[in-house]
Amino acid sequence: MQISRRTVLAGAAAAVVAFDPVNLGWLTSADAEPGVRIPALDGELLVDEASRAAVADDYGHLVHRMPVAVLRPGSVRDIQKVVRFANRHGLKVAVRGQGHSTYGQGQTTGVVIDSSTLGTIHRIGYGQAVADAGVRWLELIRAAVQAGQTPPVATDYLGLSVGGTLSVGGIGGATSRHGLLVDNVLSLEVVTGEGEVVHCSPSVCPDLFHAVLGGLGQFAVITRATVRLIPAPTTARVYHLTYPDLPSYLTAQRRAVGDQRFSYLEGQSTPTGLLLEGVTYYTPPAAPSDPALVSDLAAASVEISEMPYFDWLNRVYDLVQQLLPLRLPGPWINVFIPDEAVEGYASAVLPTTAPNDVVLLYPVRRDLIGEPFVRLPNSPVVWLLAVLRAVSPPDAAEIRRLTALNRTQYDQAVAAGGTHYPVGAIPLTRADWRAHYGRRWAAFRSAKRRYDPRNVLAPGQGIFG
Ligand SMILES: Cc1cc2nc3c(=O)[nH]c(=O)nc-3n(C[C@H](O)[C@H](O)[C@H](O)COP(=O)(O)OP(=O)(O)OC[C@H]3O[C@@H](n4cnc5c(N)ncnc54)[C@H](O)[C@@H]3O)c2cc1C
């Protein structure tokens, strides 16, 4: 194991060489006798306060769990060793991608594995890319586009890790054509909760493959992914259509998602009305027909613009990077609502949003989304309603109010046949999780028993206590 300079500077007069499983502390060579030797690592295990405090937080700034150590793996073997070590000594392990959860999903009082040190893009081949789980989509997509290819679907913000998004699902405007990120994965390398390195795909260890995609990190640590690529277009033509009221907006969105006329379809509720955002990707000399795309959508106004394809995918990155240093608490709620209930549900939720909230409301086709542990309502068209809140200035009472509101709106969503997309800040019980998985709960629990029998991985969601 390499002890980092920071570790030594933080006051460990001698190198940390052992773990005291009784007192959950680290021992130096001087007092290591009663402790358990830490396995030799290619990377480093950080135990200093600053390193641990840095991962006891996330994008939401609502939950803070101080881990006993942070592993910055130098290899997949390191992850395997630490997971096995955790199994032997009753420690929990959480993986941190980019820390963009909002409610402690990637935190633990045990060991945090910071996947950013495993950040190599191994190959951009024809039709597929192979990347470590710690790679951000920004770098992967940039490299793919330079090679004339692209993942079919991207999240709105590209500063998220491959592993972090594949553990939740990964939704974006192209989901209306290509499903979620997890629907576009060809194979995975993972370290199971027992510390086995396994390569899995739809034909090799398919149970594990399908459990891990959208499995909220419960069964294995994703270490590497092979993702599908398609030819990249050069240009994005962007159509902004406005609507004065919810019924006319929903009608236009239903029409657009039904015939898949756009390459990308999203939409927002704004303080001045509702905005349908459709984008057509193309490479000249081919060009989209504007009237064919928008004339039957009955918009109050239409605005058309154009930009290079990569710039479009990367449109929100700079804005989010500017927000990050403000550290504004972010009690987000993200739910999926069946088409038949969306008008009633959105009518109740939209008036509770604040002018500064980003409120996404757009449909996806259920038949394009296939991974079993991504829970969506059973309806041909499903709506994402996401209220991305930022409490400014930070205020404890307002955070409590909004977190309680999230819980109320979650209950209303469930009552309407909806589910939640587990990246937000909703206080949930284990019973809520059982209800979330519904008829898939038995399969989810049995996969946990099979791949992480000591319940070591990903405690932050609170699914198994
Ligand atoms: C500004 C912003 C924009 C966003 N936009 C979108 C969007 O457009 N579409 C969308 O779908 N989501 C979006 N999200 C949500 C985001 O996809 C999830 O929060 C995602 O989990 C964050 O990825 P991360 O790399 O930061 O993961 P973390 O927050 O670090 O981890 C998230 C969860 O995944 C687990 N995990 C992380 N890495 C691994 C791994 N290698 N193996 C197993 N489990 C792992 C963690 O333990 C944790 O439970 C956005 C979030 C933010 C803050």
Short mmCIF file of C-alpha atoms and ligand atoms in Angstrom, two decimals:
data_model
loop_
_atom_site.label_atom_id
_atom_site.label_comp_id
_atom_site.label_asym_id
_atom_site.label_seq_id
_atom_site.Cartn_x
_atom_site.Cartn_y
_atom_site.Cartn_z
CA MET A 1 0.00 0.00 0.00
CA GLN A 2 1.21 3.51 -0.72
CA ILE A 3 0.58 5.98 2.03
CA SER A 4 -0.13 9.34 0.51
CA ARG A 5 1.79 12.46 1.47
CA ARG A 6 -1.50 13.91 2.65
CA THR A 7 -1.90 11.00 5.07
CA VAL A 8 1.47 11.64 6.59
CA LEU A 9 0.96 15.39 6.68
CA ALA A 10 -2.33 14.89 8.42
CA GLY A 11 -0.52 13.75 11.48
CA ALA A 12 0.14 10.06 11.12
CA ALA A 13 3.66 10.21 12.49
CA ALA A 14 4.24 6.71 11.18
CA ALA A 15 2.59 5.01 8.22
CA VAL A 16 -0.83 3.45 8.67
CA VAL A 17 -0.38 -0.28 8.25
CA ALA A 18 -3.29 -1.89 10.02
CA PHE A 19 -6.97 -1.55 10.86
CA ASP A 20 -8.45 -1.99 14.31
CA PRO A 21 -11.77 -3.72 13.61
CA VAL A 22 -12.97 -3.29 17.20
CA ASN A 23 -12.53 0.47 17.43
CA LEU A 24 -12.82 1.13 13.66
CA GLY A 25 -9.52 2.98 13.63
CA TRP A 26 -6.18 2.87 11.83
CA LEU A 27 -2.96 1.72 13.41
CA THR A 28 0.62 2.67 12.70
CA SER A 29 3.51 0.24 12.74
CA ALA A 30 4.17 1.20 16.38
CA ASP A 31 0.80 -0.05 17.63
CA ALA A 32 -0.27 -2.45 14.90
CA GLU A 33 0.15 -5.64 16.85
CA PRO A 34 -3.53 -6.15 17.75
CA GLY A 35 -4.74 -4.87 14.39
CA VAL A 36 -5.44 -6.44 11.03
CA ARG A 37 -2.85 -5.86 8.30
CA ILE A 38 -4.13 -3.77 5.40
CA PRO A 39 -3.45 -5.55 2.11
CA ALA A 40 -0.73 -4.11 -0.14
CA LEU A 41 -2.33 -1.79 -2.69
CA ASP A 42 -1.35 -0.35 -6.07
CA GLY A 43 -3.15 2.88 -5.17
CA GLU A 44 -3.53 4.62 -1.84
CA LEU A 45 -5.74 4.49 1.20
CA LEU A 46 -6.29 7.94 2.65
CA VAL A 47 -7.21 8.28 6.30
CA ASP A 48 -6.55 11.97 6.90
CA GLU A 49 -9.47 14.17 7.87
CA ALA A 50 -9.44 16.39 4.79
CA SER A 51 -9.61 13.46 2.36
CA ARG A 52 -12.40 11.81 4.32
CA ALA A 53 -14.36 15.04 4.74
CA ALA A 54 -14.15 15.67 0.97
CA VAL A 55 -16.22 12.55 0.28
CA ALA A 56 -18.59 13.06 3.24
CA ASP A 57 -20.62 15.35 0.99
CA ASP A 58 -22.22 15.39 -2.44
CA TYR A 59 -24.05 17.67 -4.89
CA GLY A 60 -27.02 18.00 -2.53
CA HIS A 61 -24.98 19.06 0.54
CA LEU A 62 -27.74 17.60 2.70
CA VAL A 63 -26.17 14.39 4.05
CA HIS A 64 -22.69 14.05 5.52
CA ARG A 65 -21.27 10.68 6.50
CA MET A 66 -17.62 10.59 7.45
CA PRO A 67 -15.89 7.44 6.17
CA VAL A 68 -13.03 5.76 8.01
CA ALA A 69 -10.93 5.81 4.83
CA VAL A 70 -10.93 6.67 1.15
CA LEU A 71 -9.49 4.24 -1.36
CA ARG A 72 -8.01 5.82 -4.45
CA PRO A 73 -7.59 2.58 -6.38
CA GLY A 74 -4.59 2.06 -8.60
CA SER A 75 -6.09 -1.08 -10.08
CA VAL A 76 -9.19 -3.26 -10.12
CA ARG A 77 -7.24 -5.56 -7.82
CA ASP A 78 -7.27 -2.80 -5.18
CA ILE A 79 -11.05 -2.68 -5.29
CA GLN A 80 -11.19 -6.44 -4.99
CA LYS A 81 -8.84 -6.40 -1.98
CA VAL A 82 -10.73 -3.66 -0.18
CA VAL A 83 -14.12 -5.27 -0.80
CA ARG A 84 -12.77 -8.57 0.56
CA PHE A 85 -11.21 -6.74 3.50
CA ALA A 86 -14.55 -5.07 4.19
CA ASN A 87 -16.31 -8.44 4.07
CA ARG A 88 -13.93 -9.87 6.63
CA HIS A 89 -14.08 -6.94 9.02
CA GLY A 90 -17.68 -5.78 8.87
CA LEU A 91 -17.04 -2.56 6.98
CA LYS A 92 -19.37 -0.96 4.44
CA VAL A 93 -18.11 0.18 1.04
CA ALA A 94 -19.53 2.93 -1.16
CA VAL A 95 -18.28 3.94 -4.57
CA ARG A 96 -18.05 7.59 -5.41
CA GLY A 97 -18.14 8.52 -9.07
CA GLN A 98 -18.37 12.30 -9.36
CA GLY A 99 -20.39 12.69 -6.16
CA HIS A 100 -23.39 14.14 -7.99
CA SER A 101 -26.02 12.37 -5.95
CA THR A 102 -28.11 14.68 -3.81
CA TYR A 103 -28.91 12.66 -0.68
CA GLY A 104 -25.88 10.68 0.42
CA GLN A 105 -26.43 7.83 -2.04
CA GLY A 106 -22.67 7.42 -2.53
CA GLN A 107 -21.62 7.93 1.09
CA THR A 108 -20.80 5.60 3.97
CA THR A 109 -19.14 5.59 7.38
CA GLY A 110 -17.02 2.69 6.09
CA VAL A 111 -14.68 2.96 3.11
CA VAL A 112 -15.39 5.17 0.10
CA ILE A 113 -13.86 4.03 -3.18
CA ASP A 114 -13.11 7.10 -5.28
CA SER A 115 -13.45 5.73 -8.80
CA SER A 116 -11.97 8.82 -10.43
CA THR A 117 -8.48 7.30 -10.26
CA LEU A 118 -9.66 4.56 -12.60
CA GLY A 119 -10.32 6.92 -15.47
CA THR A 120 -8.88 5.41 -18.64
CA ILE A 121 -10.67 5.24 -21.96
CA HIS A 122 -9.27 1.97 -23.25
CA ARG A 123 -10.69 1.87 -26.74
CA ILE A 124 -12.96 3.71 -29.13
CA GLY A 125 -13.72 0.95 -31.62
CA TYR A 126 -16.26 0.75 -34.40
CA GLY A 127 -19.66 0.60 -32.72
CA GLN A 128 -18.33 0.41 -29.17
CA ALA A 129 -16.16 2.11 -26.57
CA VAL A 130 -14.44 0.56 -23.58
CA ALA A 131 -13.92 2.83 -20.57
CA ASP A 132 -13.19 2.59 -16.86
CA ALA A 133 -16.13 3.34 -14.57
CA GLY A 134 -14.45 6.49 -13.30
CA VAL A 135 -14.37 8.10 -16.75
CA ARG A 136 -16.74 11.05 -17.16
CA TRP A 137 -19.12 11.08 -20.11
CA LEU A 138 -17.60 14.40 -21.14
CA GLU A 139 -14.25 12.83 -21.96
CA LEU A 140 -15.76 9.65 -23.39
CA ILE A 141 -18.16 11.47 -25.70
CA ARG A 142 -15.52 13.96 -26.79
CA ALA A 143 -13.18 11.10 -27.77
CA ALA A 144 -15.99 9.21 -29.51
CA VAL A 145 -17.14 12.25 -31.48
CA GLN A 146 -13.58 12.93 -32.58
CA ALA A 147 -13.65 9.39 -33.99
CA GLY A 148 -16.96 10.11 -35.76
CA GLN A 149 -19.10 8.19 -33.28
CA THR A 150 -21.30 8.83 -30.26
CA PRO A 151 -23.19 6.99 -27.56
CA PRO A 152 -26.86 7.00 -28.65
CA VAL A 153 -27.99 8.66 -25.40
CA ALA A 154 -26.35 11.24 -23.15
CA THR A 155 -27.35 12.80 -19.85
CA ASP A 156 -27.96 16.56 -19.93
CA TYR A 157 -24.82 17.20 -17.89
CA LEU A 158 -21.72 15.32 -18.96
CA GLY A 159 -19.68 15.73 -15.76
CA LEU A 160 -21.08 12.43 -14.41
CA SER A 161 -19.14 9.18 -14.22
CA VAL A 162 -19.87 6.15 -16.37
CA GLY A 163 -20.22 3.96 -13.24
CA GLY A 164 -22.42 6.41 -11.34
CA THR A 165 -24.89 6.82 -14.20
CA LEU A 166 -25.00 3.13 -15.11
CA SER A 167 -25.83 2.35 -11.51
CA VAL A 168 -28.94 4.59 -11.66
CA GLY A 169 -30.09 4.35 -15.30
CA GLY A 170 -29.12 7.52 -17.15
CA ILE A 171 -31.86 9.48 -18.89
CA GLY A 172 -31.64 12.25 -21.50
CA GLY A 173 -33.43 13.69 -24.51
CA ALA A 174 -32.41 10.81 -26.78
CA THR A 175 -34.07 8.33 -24.42
CA SER A 176 -37.24 8.87 -26.46
CA ARG A 177 -35.40 7.10 -29.32
CA HIS A 178 -32.80 4.86 -27.68
CA GLY A 179 -33.83 4.13 -24.10
CA LEU A 180 -31.61 4.85 -21.10
CA LEU A 181 -27.83 4.74 -20.88
CA VAL A 182 -28.18 1.28 -19.32
CA ASP A 183 -30.07 0.08 -22.39
CA ASN A 184 -26.97 0.79 -24.45
CA VAL A 185 -24.33 -1.22 -22.59
CA LEU A 186 -22.70 -4.23 -24.26
CA SER A 187 -20.68 -5.67 -21.38
CA LEU A 188 -19.29 -4.88 -17.95
CA GLU A 189 -16.38 -5.74 -15.74
CA VAL A 190 -17.43 -5.70 -12.09
CA VAL A 191 -16.18 -6.61 -8.62
CA THR A 192 -19.03 -8.31 -6.80
CA GLY A 193 -19.90 -7.69 -3.17
CA GLU A 194 -17.87 -10.80 -2.32
CA GLY A 195 -14.83 -9.45 -4.14
CA GLU A 196 -14.96 -11.55 -7.32
CA VAL A 197 -13.93 -9.89 -10.59
CA VAL A 198 -16.52 -10.90 -13.19
CA HIS A 199 -16.96 -10.01 -16.86
CA CYS A 200 -20.62 -10.05 -17.73
CA SER A 201 -22.87 -9.28 -20.68
CA PRO A 202 -26.31 -10.28 -21.97
CA SER A 203 -24.87 -13.73 -22.76
CA VAL A 204 -22.20 -14.20 -20.04
CA CYS A 205 -23.45 -14.10 -16.44
CA PRO A 206 -26.59 -12.31 -17.67
CA ASP A 207 -28.18 -12.29 -14.20
CA LEU A 208 -25.35 -10.23 -12.80
CA PHE A 209 -25.20 -7.98 -15.88
CA HIS A 210 -28.88 -7.09 -15.70
CA ALA A 211 -28.80 -6.75 -11.91
CA VAL A 212 -25.93 -4.27 -11.97
CA LEU A 213 -27.39 -1.97 -14.66
CA GLY A 214 -29.62 0.36 -12.70
CA GLY A 215 -28.93 -1.74 -9.59
CA LEU A 216 -27.89 1.27 -7.45
CA GLY A 217 -24.51 -0.28 -6.70
CA GLN A 218 -26.12 -3.00 -4.55
CA PHE A 219 -24.53 -6.05 -6.14
CA ALA A 220 -21.14 -5.09 -7.52
CA VAL A 221 -18.74 -2.26 -8.17
CA ILE A 222 -18.66 -1.47 -11.89
CA THR A 223 -15.02 -1.15 -12.89
CA ARG A 224 -15.23 -1.04 -16.68
CA ALA A 225 -18.00 -0.75 -19.28
CA THR A 226 -18.26 -1.44 -22.98
CA VAL A 227 -20.90 0.91 -24.35
CA ARG A 228 -22.60 1.07 -27.71
CA LEU A 229 -21.64 3.76 -30.21
CA ILE A 230 -23.45 4.87 -33.36
CA PRO A 231 -22.27 7.21 -36.13
CA ALA A 232 -22.13 10.79 -34.86
CA PRO A 233 -23.98 13.54 -36.72
CA THR A 234 -22.25 16.87 -37.11
CA THR A 235 -25.13 19.21 -36.34
CA ALA A 236 -27.98 19.71 -33.89
CA ARG A 237 -30.97 21.77 -35.02
CA VAL A 238 -32.83 22.87 -31.91
CA TYR A 239 -36.56 23.69 -31.84
CA HIS A 240 -37.97 25.59 -28.88
CA LEU A 241 -41.76 25.53 -28.87
CA THR A 242 -43.74 27.33 -26.18
CA TYR A 243 -47.18 26.55 -24.74
CA PRO A 244 -49.32 28.67 -22.45
CA ASP A 245 -50.91 25.80 -20.53
CA LEU A 246 -50.33 22.24 -19.44
CA PRO A 247 -52.98 20.47 -21.58
CA SER A 248 -51.73 21.94 -24.88
CA TYR A 249 -48.11 21.17 -23.89
CA LEU A 250 -48.92 17.56 -23.00
CA THR A 251 -50.78 17.08 -26.28
CA ALA A 252 -47.83 18.34 -28.33
CA GLN A 253 -45.33 16.24 -26.36
CA ARG A 254 -47.46 13.11 -26.81
CA ARG A 255 -47.57 13.67 -30.53
CA ALA A 256 -43.81 14.22 -30.73
CA VAL A 257 -42.87 11.21 -28.63
CA GLY A 258 -45.41 9.04 -30.42
CA ASP A 259 -43.91 9.38 -33.88
CA GLN A 260 -40.30 9.93 -32.68
CA ARG A 261 -39.91 12.86 -35.05
CA PHE A 262 -37.06 14.38 -33.03
CA SER A 263 -33.67 12.81 -32.26
CA TYR A 264 -33.95 14.34 -28.81
CA LEU A 265 -37.06 15.37 -26.90
CA GLU A 266 -37.21 17.12 -23.55
CA GLY A 267 -39.20 19.95 -22.05
CA GLN A 268 -39.49 22.25 -19.09
CA SER A 269 -41.93 24.24 -17.09
CA THR A 270 -40.66 27.80 -16.82
CA PRO A 271 -42.07 30.83 -14.99
CA THR A 272 -43.51 32.07 -18.29
CA GLY A 273 -45.01 28.84 -19.63
CA LEU A 274 -44.05 25.44 -20.92
CA LEU A 275 -41.22 24.77 -23.33
CA LEU A 276 -40.98 21.76 -25.63
CA GLU A 277 -37.38 21.21 -26.67
CA GLY A 278 -37.00 19.03 -29.75
CA VAL A 279 -33.68 18.50 -31.50
CA THR A 280 -32.89 16.90 -34.82
CA TYR A 281 -29.39 15.59 -35.37
CA TYR A 282 -28.09 15.53 -38.91
CA THR A 283 -25.06 15.79 -41.14
CA PRO A 284 -25.27 18.11 -44.17
CA PRO A 285 -26.11 17.98 -46.99
CA ALA A 286 -29.06 16.14 -45.43
CA ALA A 287 -31.23 18.66 -43.59
CA PRO A 288 -34.42 18.45 -41.53
CA SER A 289 -37.68 19.91 -42.78
CA ASP A 290 -38.78 22.51 -40.23
CA PRO A 291 -42.47 22.56 -41.22
CA ALA A 292 -42.69 18.76 -41.08
CA LEU A 293 -41.27 18.82 -37.56
CA VAL A 294 -43.23 21.65 -35.96
CA SER A 295 -46.25 22.73 -37.96
CA ASP A 296 -48.72 20.28 -36.37
CA LEU A 297 -47.51 20.87 -32.80
CA ALA A 298 -49.68 23.96 -32.31
CA ALA A 299 -47.06 25.99 -30.44
CA ALA A 300 -47.58 29.59 -29.37
CA SER A 301 -44.06 30.38 -30.57
CA VAL A 302 -41.28 28.55 -32.37
CA GLU A 303 -37.60 29.38 -32.20
CA ILE A 304 -35.03 27.48 -34.26
CA SER A 305 -31.29 27.49 -33.74
CA GLU A 306 -28.36 25.33 -34.67
CA MET A 307 -25.01 24.27 -33.21
CA PRO A 308 -22.35 21.58 -33.58
CA TYR A 309 -23.49 18.22 -32.20
CA PHE A 310 -20.88 18.01 -29.43
CA ASP A 311 -21.56 21.59 -28.28
CA TRP A 312 -25.21 20.70 -27.97
CA LEU A 313 -24.50 17.62 -25.84
CA ASN A 314 -22.19 19.71 -23.69
CA ARG A 315 -24.50 22.73 -23.38
CA VAL A 316 -25.03 22.73 -19.60
CA TYR A 317 -21.54 21.74 -18.44
CA ASP A 318 -20.12 25.24 -17.92
CA LEU A 319 -23.20 26.40 -16.06
CA VAL A 320 -23.07 23.47 -13.61
CA GLN A 321 -19.34 23.98 -13.07
CA GLN A 322 -20.07 27.61 -12.13
CA LEU A 323 -22.72 26.51 -9.64
CA LEU A 324 -20.56 23.87 -7.94
CA PRO A 325 -18.41 26.25 -5.85
CA LEU A 326 -21.56 27.91 -4.44
CA ARG A 327 -22.34 24.60 -2.64
CA LEU A 328 -26.06 25.35 -2.60
CA PRO A 329 -28.17 22.67 -0.90
CA GLY A 330 -30.10 20.75 -3.58
CA PRO A 331 -33.16 18.86 -2.36
CA TRP A 332 -34.08 17.43 -5.77
CA ILE A 333 -37.06 15.25 -6.57
CA ASN A 334 -37.22 13.11 -9.73
CA VAL A 335 -40.26 10.95 -10.40
CA PHE A 336 -41.71 8.96 -13.29
CA ILE A 337 -45.46 9.35 -13.80
CA PRO A 338 -47.70 7.23 -16.06
CA ASP A 339 -49.24 9.12 -18.95
CA GLU A 340 -52.79 8.79 -17.69
CA ALA A 341 -51.91 10.52 -14.40
CA VAL A 342 -49.48 13.17 -15.56
CA GLU A 343 -51.90 16.04 -16.03
CA GLY A 344 -53.31 15.72 -12.51
CA TYR A 345 -49.94 15.15 -10.89
CA ALA A 346 -48.14 17.96 -12.72
CA SER A 347 -51.04 20.35 -12.03
CA ALA A 348 -50.50 19.74 -8.31
CA VAL A 349 -46.68 19.88 -8.33
CA LEU A 350 -45.88 22.73 -10.74
CA PRO A 351 -47.48 25.45 -8.56
CA THR A 352 -45.23 24.37 -5.66
CA THR A 353 -42.02 25.04 -7.60
CA ALA A 354 -39.97 28.21 -7.20
CA PRO A 355 -38.96 30.55 -10.04
CA ASN A 356 -35.33 29.45 -9.76
CA ASP A 357 -36.06 25.72 -9.86
CA VAL A 358 -35.26 23.87 -13.04
CA VAL A 359 -38.40 21.84 -13.71
CA LEU A 360 -38.09 19.12 -16.34
CA LEU A 361 -41.25 17.49 -17.68
CA TYR A 362 -40.94 15.23 -20.69
CA PRO A 363 -42.17 11.86 -21.96
CA VAL A 364 -40.28 8.69 -22.78
CA ARG A 365 -41.48 5.49 -24.39
CA ARG A 366 -41.64 2.64 -21.90
CA ASP A 367 -40.92 -0.03 -24.54
CA LEU A 368 -37.39 1.30 -25.07
CA ILE A 369 -36.42 0.83 -21.41
CA GLY A 370 -35.60 -2.74 -20.52
CA GLU A 371 -33.35 -3.21 -17.50
CA PRO A 372 -35.38 -4.95 -14.77
CA PHE A 373 -34.23 -2.96 -11.74
CA VAL A 374 -34.91 0.43 -13.28
CA ARG A 375 -38.43 0.86 -11.98
CA LEU A 376 -40.84 2.72 -14.23
CA PRO A 377 -44.63 2.87 -14.23
CA ASN A 378 -46.40 0.37 -16.40
CA SER A 379 -47.65 2.68 -19.14
CA PRO A 380 -46.63 2.97 -22.81
CA VAL A 381 -45.65 6.59 -22.23
CA VAL A 382 -44.00 7.65 -18.98
CA TRP A 383 -43.16 11.21 -17.93
CA LEU A 384 -40.08 12.34 -16.07
CA LEU A 385 -40.93 15.16 -13.71
CA ALA A 386 -37.79 16.51 -12.08
CA VAL A 387 -37.68 19.50 -9.77
CA LEU A 388 -34.03 20.52 -9.49
CA ARG A 389 -34.02 22.84 -6.51
CA ALA A 390 -31.21 24.94 -5.07
CA VAL A 391 -31.73 26.61 -1.70
CA SER A 392 -30.19 30.06 -1.96
CA PRO A 393 -29.10 31.31 0.47
CA PRO A 394 -28.73 28.02 2.38
CA ASP A 395 -31.39 27.86 5.10
CA ALA A 396 -31.99 24.89 7.38
CA ALA A 397 -35.75 25.48 7.78
CA GLU A 398 -36.23 25.79 4.04
CA ILE A 399 -34.25 22.59 3.44
CA ARG A 400 -36.46 20.77 5.95
CA ARG A 401 -39.59 22.15 4.30
CA LEU A 402 -38.49 21.09 0.82
CA THR A 403 -37.35 17.64 1.92
CA ALA A 404 -40.74 17.11 3.57
CA LEU A 405 -42.42 18.41 0.39
CA ASN A 406 -40.40 15.88 -1.61
CA ARG A 407 -41.75 13.14 0.60
CA THR A 408 -45.34 14.36 0.13
CA GLN A 409 -44.89 14.60 -3.64
CA TYR A 410 -43.27 11.17 -3.70
CA ASP A 411 -46.34 9.73 -1.91
CA GLN A 412 -48.59 11.49 -4.42
CA ALA A 413 -46.51 10.05 -7.27
CA VAL A 414 -46.78 6.53 -5.89
CA ALA A 415 -50.53 6.97 -5.40
CA ALA A 416 -50.74 7.98 -9.06
CA GLY A 417 -48.92 4.80 -10.14
CA GLY A 418 -45.52 6.52 -10.37
CA THR A 419 -42.03 5.64 -9.20
CA HIS A 420 -38.99 7.70 -8.26
CA TYR A 421 -35.70 8.00 -10.11
CA PRO A 422 -33.31 7.43 -7.20
CA VAL A 423 -30.98 10.40 -7.59
CA GLY A 424 -32.98 12.88 -5.55
CA ALA A 425 -33.50 13.80 -1.91
CA ILE A 426 -36.51 11.85 -0.68
CA PRO A 427 -36.49 10.35 2.82
CA LEU A 428 -37.34 6.67 2.22
CA THR A 429 -37.85 3.66 4.46
CA ARG A 430 -36.98 0.06 3.68
CA ALA A 431 -40.70 -0.55 3.20
CA ASP A 432 -40.72 2.19 0.53
CA TRP A 433 -37.93 0.37 -1.28
CA ARG A 434 -39.80 -2.92 -1.16
CA ALA A 435 -42.81 -1.14 -2.67
CA HIS A 436 -40.55 0.53 -5.23
CA TYR A 437 -39.38 -2.83 -6.54
CA GLY A 438 -42.86 -4.34 -6.22
CA ARG A 439 -43.03 -7.69 -7.98
CA ARG A 440 -39.28 -7.43 -8.66
CA TRP A 441 -38.43 -7.15 -4.95
CA ALA A 442 -37.90 -10.92 -4.55
CA ALA A 443 -35.45 -10.91 -7.48
CA PHE A 444 -33.70 -7.80 -6.16
CA ARG A 445 -33.27 -9.30 -2.68
CA SER A 446 -32.15 -12.63 -4.06
CA ALA A 447 -29.51 -10.92 -6.24
CA LYS A 448 -28.29 -9.12 -3.10
CA ARG A 449 -28.01 -12.41 -1.22
CA ARG A 450 -26.17 -13.97 -4.12
CA TYR A 451 -23.69 -11.21 -5.02
CA ASP A 452 -23.32 -9.22 -1.79
CA PRO A 453 -24.39 -11.64 0.93
CA ARG A 454 -22.80 -9.67 3.78
CA ASN A 455 -24.49 -6.46 2.69
CA VAL A 456 -21.23 -4.60 2.25
CA LEU A 457 -21.96 -2.44 -0.81
CA ALA A 458 -23.74 0.87 -1.30
CA PRO A 459 -25.41 1.50 2.09
CA GLY A 460 -26.24 5.11 1.14
CA GLN A 461 -29.60 4.34 -0.47
CA GLY A 462 -30.77 2.63 2.72
CA ILE A 463 -32.36 -0.27 0.84
CA PHE A 464 -31.06 -3.04 3.09
CA GLY A 465 -30.48 -0.97 6.23
C1 LIG B 1 -26.03 18.69 -12.35
C2 LIG B 1 -26.58 17.29 -12.49
C3 LIG B 1 -27.17 16.92 -13.67
C4 LIG B 1 -27.69 15.64 -13.83
N1 LIG B 1 -28.25 15.28 -15.01
C5 LIG B 1 -28.73 14.04 -15.17
C6 LIG B 1 -29.32 13.65 -16.40
O1 LIG B 1 -29.43 14.41 -17.34
N2 LIG B 1 -29.76 12.38 -16.51
C7 LIG B 1 -29.64 11.48 -15.49
O2 LIG B 1 -30.02 10.34 -15.67
N3 LIG B 1 -29.13 11.83 -14.32
C8 LIG B 1 -28.67 13.09 -14.13
N4 LIG B 1 -28.15 13.45 -12.92
C9 LIG B 1 -28.16 12.46 -11.83
C10 LIG B 1 -26.94 11.56 -11.94
O3 LIG B 1 -27.03 10.73 -13.06
C11 LIG B 1 -26.83 10.63 -10.76
O4 LIG B 1 -26.85 11.33 -9.56
C12 LIG B 1 -25.55 9.83 -10.86
O5 LIG B 1 -25.61 8.75 -9.97
C13 LIG B 1 -24.38 10.69 -10.55
O6 LIG B 1 -23.23 10.14 -11.08
P1 LIG B 1 -21.89 10.29 -10.23
O7 LIG B 1 -20.79 9.82 -11.11
O8 LIG B 1 -21.73 11.62 -9.64
O9 LIG B 1 -22.18 9.19 -9.13
P2 LIG B 1 -22.18 9.27 -7.49
O10 LIG B 1 -23.09 10.34 -7.07
O11 LIG B 1 -20.76 9.43 -7.11
O12 LIG B 1 -22.73 7.87 -7.18
C14 LIG B 1 -24.10 7.62 -7.39
C15 LIG B 1 -24.50 6.22 -6.97
O13 LIG B 1 -23.90 5.29 -7.84
C16 LIG B 1 -23.05 4.42 -7.14
N5 LIG B 1 -21.85 4.24 -7.94
C17 LIG B 1 -21.02 5.20 -8.39
N6 LIG B 1 -20.05 4.64 -9.12
C18 LIG B 1 -20.28 3.32 -9.13
C19 LIG B 1 -19.61 2.20 -9.69
N7 LIG B 1 -18.50 2.34 -10.41
N8 LIG B 1 -20.12 0.97 -9.48
C20 LIG B 1 -21.23 0.79 -8.76
N9 LIG B 1 -21.91 1.81 -8.19
C21 LIG B 1 -21.43 3.05 -8.38
C22 LIG B 1 -22.76 5.14 -5.83
O14 LIG B 1 -22.39 4.28 -4.79
C23 LIG B 1 -24.05 5.85 -5.57
O15 LIG B 1 -24.99 4.99 -5.00
C24 LIG B 1 -27.62 14.71 -12.75
C25 LIG B 1 -27.05 15.10 -11.54
C26 LIG B 1 -26.53 16.38 -11.41
C27 LIG B 1 -25.95 16.79 -10.10
#
